[in-house]
Tab-separated table of C-alpha atoms and ligand atoms in Angstrom:
chain	number	residue	atom	x	y	z
A	1	MET	CA	193.646	85.103	55.173
A	2	SER	CA	193.671	81.316	55.634
A	3	PHE	CA	192.565	79.694	58.826
A	4	ALA	CA	196.034	78.458	59.482
A	5	ALA	CA	197.410	82.076	59.129
A	6	ALA	CA	194.705	83.427	61.424
A	7	LYS	CA	195.341	80.648	63.964
A	8	ALA	CA	199.117	81.448	63.797
A	9	ILE	CA	198.396	85.027	64.706
A	10	ILE	CA	196.251	83.931	67.633
A	11	LYS	CA	198.951	81.377	68.726
A	12	HIS	CA	201.687	83.969	68.394
A	13	SER	CA	199.868	86.395	70.677
A	14	ARG	CA	199.844	83.623	73.429
A	15	VAL	CA	196.246	84.089	74.341
A	16	LYS	CA	195.824	83.962	78.119
A	17	ALA	CA	192.134	84.853	78.511
A	18	VAL	CA	189.024	85.150	76.426
A	19	LEU	CA	186.375	87.850	77.105
A	20	LEU	CA	183.001	86.866	75.703
A	21	ASP	CA	180.073	89.238	75.236
A	22	LEU	CA	176.819	87.718	76.536
A	23	ASP	CA	173.784	89.301	74.852
A	24	GLY	CA	173.840	88.549	71.066
A	25	THR	CA	176.997	86.314	71.402
A	26	LEU	CA	176.006	83.566	73.845
A	27	TYR	CA	172.309	84.145	73.977
A	28	PHE	CA	169.779	86.181	71.994
A	29	GLU	CA	166.167	87.205	72.699
A	30	GLY	CA	166.047	84.936	75.828
A	31	ALA	CA	167.579	81.753	74.195
A	32	GLN	CA	170.923	80.370	73.700
A	33	VAL	CA	172.699	80.987	70.414
A	34	PRO	CA	172.851	77.607	68.760
A	35	GLY	CA	176.075	75.816	69.733
A	36	ALA	CA	176.846	78.198	72.622
A	37	VAL	CA	176.957	75.495	75.341
A	38	GLN	CA	179.234	73.207	73.186
A	39	ALA	CA	181.439	76.184	72.472
A	40	LEU	CA	181.823	76.989	76.233
A	41	THR	CA	182.584	73.347	76.927
A	42	ALA	CA	185.287	73.379	74.251
A	43	LEU	CA	186.728	76.659	75.411
A	44	ARG	CA	186.862	75.399	79.029
A	45	LYS	CA	188.813	72.331	77.797
A	46	LEU	CA	191.485	74.762	76.467
A	47	GLY	CA	192.129	75.861	80.045
A	48	ILE	CA	192.047	79.594	79.292
A	49	PRO	CA	190.304	81.849	81.867
A	50	LEU	CA	187.034	83.198	80.524
A	51	ARG	CA	185.037	86.312	81.418
A	52	PHE	CA	181.476	87.020	80.336
A	53	LEU	CA	180.798	90.623	79.596
A	54	THR	CA	177.572	92.612	79.961
A	55	ASN	CA	176.719	96.293	80.339
A	56	THR	CA	174.049	95.385	82.907
A	57	ASP	CA	174.170	97.917	85.771
A	58	SER	CA	171.132	96.877	87.663
A	59	LYS	CA	171.782	93.326	88.981
A	60	PRO	CA	174.598	91.567	90.915
A	61	ALA	CA	176.528	88.726	89.315
A	62	CYS	CA	174.670	86.105	91.438
A	63	ILE	CA	171.392	86.985	89.733
A	64	LEU	CA	172.898	87.148	86.310
A	65	ARG	CA	174.424	83.707	86.847
A	66	ARG	CA	170.978	82.314	87.701
A	67	GLU	CA	169.486	83.926	84.551
A	68	LEU	CA	172.234	82.349	82.444
A	69	ALA	CA	171.700	78.998	84.157
A	70	ALA	CA	167.918	79.291	83.289
A	71	MET	CA	168.934	79.540	79.610
A	72	GLY	CA	171.155	76.464	80.000
A	73	LEU	CA	174.346	78.433	80.063
A	74	PRO	CA	176.737	77.265	82.818
A	75	VAL	CA	178.765	80.268	83.987
A	76	ALA	CA	180.367	80.871	87.364
A	77	GLU	CA	179.514	84.086	89.208
A	78	LEU	CA	183.157	85.042	89.386
A	79	GLU	CA	183.396	84.874	85.507
A	80	ILE	CA	180.721	87.543	84.984
A	81	PHE	CA	181.986	90.987	84.393
A	82	SER	CA	179.313	93.694	84.242
A	83	ALA	CA	179.283	97.479	84.256
A	84	ALA	CA	178.585	97.160	87.965
A	85	SER	CA	181.663	94.804	88.308
A	86	ALA	CA	183.813	97.430	86.542
A	87	ALA	CA	182.596	100.183	88.880
A	88	LEU	CA	183.242	97.995	92.015
A	89	ARG	CA	186.650	97.136	90.746
A	90	PHE	CA	187.433	100.814	90.075
A	91	LEU	CA	186.280	101.791	93.573
A	92	TRP	CA	188.334	98.863	95.080
A	93	GLU	CA	191.393	100.282	93.257
A	94	HIS	CA	190.860	103.722	94.851
A	95	PRO	CA	190.588	102.607	98.497
A	96	ASP	CA	191.290	106.108	99.933
A	97	SER	CA	188.453	107.820	98.018
A	98	ARG	CA	184.896	108.482	99.141
A	99	SER	CA	181.936	108.024	96.900
A	100	TYR	CA	178.263	108.819	96.532
A	101	CYS	CA	176.767	105.747	94.862
A	102	LEU	CA	173.435	105.881	93.081
A	103	VAL	CA	172.711	102.208	92.358
A	104	SER	CA	169.803	99.625	92.481
A	105	SER	CA	168.690	98.156	95.712
A	106	GLU	CA	169.919	94.727	94.443
A	107	LEU	CA	173.477	96.223	94.145
A	108	ALA	CA	173.282	98.417	97.272
A	109	ASN	CA	175.096	95.859	99.497
A	110	GLU	CA	178.017	95.473	97.065
A	111	PHE	CA	178.461	99.277	96.794
A	112	ALA	CA	177.846	99.939	100.613
A	113	PRO	CA	181.552	99.667	101.619
A	114	PHE	CA	182.284	102.545	99.177
A	115	HIS	CA	179.173	104.662	99.747
A	116	ALA	CA	179.251	107.840	101.806
A	117	GLU	CA	175.800	109.209	102.578
A	118	GLU	CA	177.196	112.312	104.382
A	119	GLY	CA	180.150	114.612	103.802
A	120	ALA	CA	182.283	115.397	100.835
A	121	VAL	CA	183.077	112.747	98.209
A	122	ASP	CA	185.639	112.186	95.452
A	123	TYR	CA	183.256	110.349	92.994
A	124	VAL	CA	179.629	110.333	92.188
A	125	VAL	CA	178.816	106.890	90.769
A	126	VAL	CA	175.712	106.558	88.724
A	127	GLY	CA	174.086	103.247	87.830
A	128	ASP	CA	170.484	102.148	87.559
A	129	PHE	CA	168.828	103.820	90.531
A	130	ARG	CA	165.211	103.668	89.408
A	131	ASP	CA	164.110	102.446	92.839
A	132	SER	CA	165.563	105.367	94.782
A	133	LEU	CA	165.249	108.085	92.141
A	134	SER	CA	164.075	111.447	93.508
A	135	TYR	CA	164.907	115.137	93.190
A	136	ARG	CA	166.597	115.022	96.641
A	137	VAL	CA	168.906	112.122	95.605
A	138	LEU	CA	169.716	113.620	92.139
A	139	ASN	CA	170.348	117.038	93.632
A	140	ALA	CA	172.621	115.581	96.251
A	141	ALA	CA	174.735	114.018	93.427
A	142	PHE	CA	174.589	117.279	91.533
A	143	ARG	CA	175.939	119.236	94.511
A	144	HIS	CA	178.740	116.759	95.022
A	145	VAL	CA	179.795	117.150	91.345
A	146	MET	CA	179.514	120.967	91.642
A	147	ALA	CA	181.818	120.696	94.770
A	148	GLY	CA	184.386	118.951	92.625
A	149	ALA	CA	183.525	115.262	92.804
A	150	LYS	CA	184.237	113.290	89.557
A	151	LEU	CA	181.137	111.919	87.787
A	152	ILE	CA	181.345	108.189	86.943
A	153	ALA	CA	178.738	106.459	84.829
A	154	LEU	CA	178.180	102.665	84.901
A	155	GLN	CA	176.907	102.981	81.400
A	156	LYS	CA	175.253	105.624	79.211
A	157	GLY	CA	172.371	103.920	77.514
A	158	ARG	CA	169.607	106.407	76.623
A	159	TYR	CA	166.701	103.964	76.932
A	160	PHE	CA	165.903	100.298	77.048
A	161	VAL	CA	162.768	98.451	76.027
A	162	SER	CA	160.850	96.171	78.393
A	163	GLY	CA	157.546	94.337	78.074
A	164	GLU	CA	155.721	97.485	78.876
A	165	GLY	CA	157.516	99.686	76.277
A	166	TYR	CA	160.358	102.291	76.419
A	167	ASN	CA	162.115	103.130	79.658
A	168	LEU	CA	164.673	105.849	80.508
A	169	ASP	CA	168.032	104.181	80.998
A	170	THR	CA	170.995	105.199	83.196
A	171	GLY	CA	172.552	107.463	80.524
A	172	ALA	CA	169.481	109.786	80.607
A	173	PHE	CA	170.107	110.588	84.254
A	174	VAL	CA	173.924	110.808	83.823
A	175	HIS	CA	173.219	113.347	80.997
A	176	LEU	CA	171.000	115.236	83.265
A	177	LEU	CA	173.884	115.598	85.767
A	178	GLU	CA	176.310	116.467	82.933
A	179	TYR	CA	174.009	119.095	81.668
A	180	GLY	CA	173.447	120.686	85.055
A	181	SER	CA	177.130	120.661	86.013
A	182	GLY	CA	178.782	121.284	82.649
A	183	LYS	CA	181.046	118.244	83.496
A	184	THR	CA	181.416	114.967	81.482
A	185	ALA	CA	181.166	111.619	83.093
A	186	ARG	CA	183.817	109.002	82.894
A	187	VAL	CA	181.958	105.808	81.628
A	188	LEU	CA	183.121	102.487	83.078
A	189	GLY	CA	180.784	100.238	80.987
A	190	LYS	CA	181.206	99.249	77.343
A	191	PRO	CA	182.427	100.749	74.995
A	192	SER	CA	184.807	102.454	77.420
A	193	PRO	CA	188.367	100.978	77.287
A	194	ASP	CA	188.312	101.266	81.041
A	195	PHE	CA	185.693	98.448	81.092
A	196	PHE	CA	187.962	96.041	79.198
A	197	LYS	CA	191.087	97.111	81.102
A	198	LEU	CA	189.368	96.544	84.457
A	199	ALA	CA	188.176	93.111	83.416
A	200	ILE	CA	191.717	92.149	82.235
A	201	GLU	CA	193.367	93.533	85.340
A	202	GLN	CA	191.094	91.294	87.348
A	203	ILE	CA	192.487	88.233	85.413
A	204	GLY	CA	196.050	89.408	85.716
A	205	CYS	CA	197.238	89.520	82.109
A	206	SER	CA	197.993	92.161	79.429
A	207	PRO	CA	195.569	93.360	76.794
A	208	HIS	CA	197.614	91.864	73.949
A	209	GLU	CA	197.190	88.428	75.535
A	210	VAL	CA	193.443	88.644	75.324
A	211	VAL	CA	190.750	87.938	72.741
A	212	VAL	CA	187.473	89.796	72.948
A	213	VAL	CA	184.449	88.122	71.213
A	214	GLY	CA	181.262	90.069	70.568
A	215	ASP	CA	178.408	90.813	68.201
A	216	ASP	CA	178.676	94.652	68.369
A	217	VAL	CA	181.390	96.418	66.495
A	218	THR	CA	180.669	99.738	68.175
A	219	THR	CA	181.139	98.326	71.705
A	220	ASP	CA	182.969	94.945	71.940
A	221	ILE	CA	185.189	95.405	68.949
A	222	ALA	CA	185.849	99.170	69.453
A	223	GLY	CA	186.789	98.511	73.143
A	224	ALA	CA	189.092	95.585	72.271
A	225	ARG	CA	190.890	97.572	69.544
A	226	ALA	CA	191.262	100.557	71.841
A	227	ILE	CA	193.213	98.559	74.391
A	228	GLY	CA	195.204	96.522	71.890
A	229	ALA	CA	193.404	93.232	72.364
A	230	LEU	CA	192.546	90.796	69.494
A	231	SER	CA	188.858	90.968	68.446
A	232	VAL	CA	186.483	88.508	66.990
A	233	LEU	CA	183.111	89.603	65.611
A	234	VAL	CA	180.300	87.014	65.523
A	235	ARG	CA	177.506	87.226	62.947
A	236	THR	CA	174.784	86.731	65.553
A	237	GLY	CA	172.741	89.029	67.782
A	238	LYS	CA	172.794	92.592	66.652
A	239	TYR	CA	175.469	91.940	63.973
A	240	SER	CA	174.695	93.635	60.680
A	241	SER	CA	176.950	93.812	57.624
A	242	GLU	CA	175.825	97.449	56.996
A	243	THR	CA	176.894	98.525	60.476
A	244	LEU	CA	180.244	96.859	59.992
A	245	GLU	CA	180.752	98.465	56.595
A	246	ASN	CA	179.960	101.909	58.034
A	247	SER	CA	182.108	101.476	61.129
A	248	PRO	CA	185.511	102.991	61.164
A	249	VAL	CA	186.498	100.148	63.667
A	250	LYS	CA	187.053	96.713	62.084
A	251	PRO	CA	187.515	93.399	63.939
A	252	ASP	CA	190.589	91.269	63.507
A	253	PHE	CA	188.488	88.253	62.564
A	254	ILE	CA	184.844	87.525	61.731
A	255	VAL	CA	183.198	84.212	62.331
A	256	ASP	CA	179.633	83.007	61.865
A	257	SER	CA	178.990	82.359	65.592
A	258	ILE	CA	180.457	81.471	68.938
A	259	SER	CA	180.779	77.862	67.694
A	260	ASP	CA	183.706	78.987	65.543
A	261	VAL	CA	185.680	80.516	68.457
A	262	PRO	CA	187.051	77.325	70.068
A	263	PRO	CA	188.462	76.057	66.684
A	264	LEU	CA	190.130	79.404	66.171
A	265	LEU	CA	191.860	79.071	69.546
A	266	GLY	CA	192.423	75.372	69.448
A	267	GLU	CA	191.219	73.354	66.424
A	268	ALA	CA	190.018	74.048	62.777
A	269	SER	CA	187.045	75.875	61.228
A	270	ASN	CA	185.484	78.424	58.787
A	271	LEU	CA	187.077	81.587	59.649
A	272	THR	CA	187.545	84.705	57.524
A	273	GLN	CA	189.696	87.683	58.309
A	274	HIS	CA	188.203	91.028	57.786
A	275	GLY	CA	189.158	92.285	54.358
A	276	SER	CA	189.682	88.828	52.909
B	301	LIG	MG1	176.180	91.873	72.495
């Protein structure tokens, strides 16, 4: 497909928002992807709302914004949409429900209006709760699920790697509760379609009016395709041609990096459609 044809598809879909993955798309291994700031500036000039996606479930947007600023990436707090943002949005959309929320101390304030320490609950919400993890807390969550509460996971990562080595991630504890209860958690982080739907609802447009840009075909692209949004895969971060070839999910478009995204939406560049 020619660039003009690809651009025509984008134009025809009347794009009203762009959802950009952060890790691997705008930055990688602690530094900006080359051209990321210029691409952000160009995207902002188009006047389209932007949202920056991350599966982070341990920190509030104000801290993520500072971390991005330290890497030279100017992003507003309200533009950041994390797994925690998705859970907060979900709880906000269920105002009559009661929830037992296992989250980090940094997120405790934001979840406090929804958290019920005592009594029956409708949802058990599990995020990164390393700093309050105990048998008592886990078992309280387990009892709620056994009593009929629905299990909600901010994300289901098995482990993450820090400077000290491997660490159990949120998914390991969600799995523990799933195993004990025989129930399956509803995941609100990537690659769940819920994550993308909740982000788009917040902007106030429809999935077909949105372009999702990311480096991960199994999360960013799979989520975009599941809700009917256009998807752009960048060849940065964790992109690998092998993963793409083996994936049953294919992006609508593939570009070298975030630098090629503004031209796709507004100007001209080196774009290839998948399969061409
Ligand atoms: Mg990524």
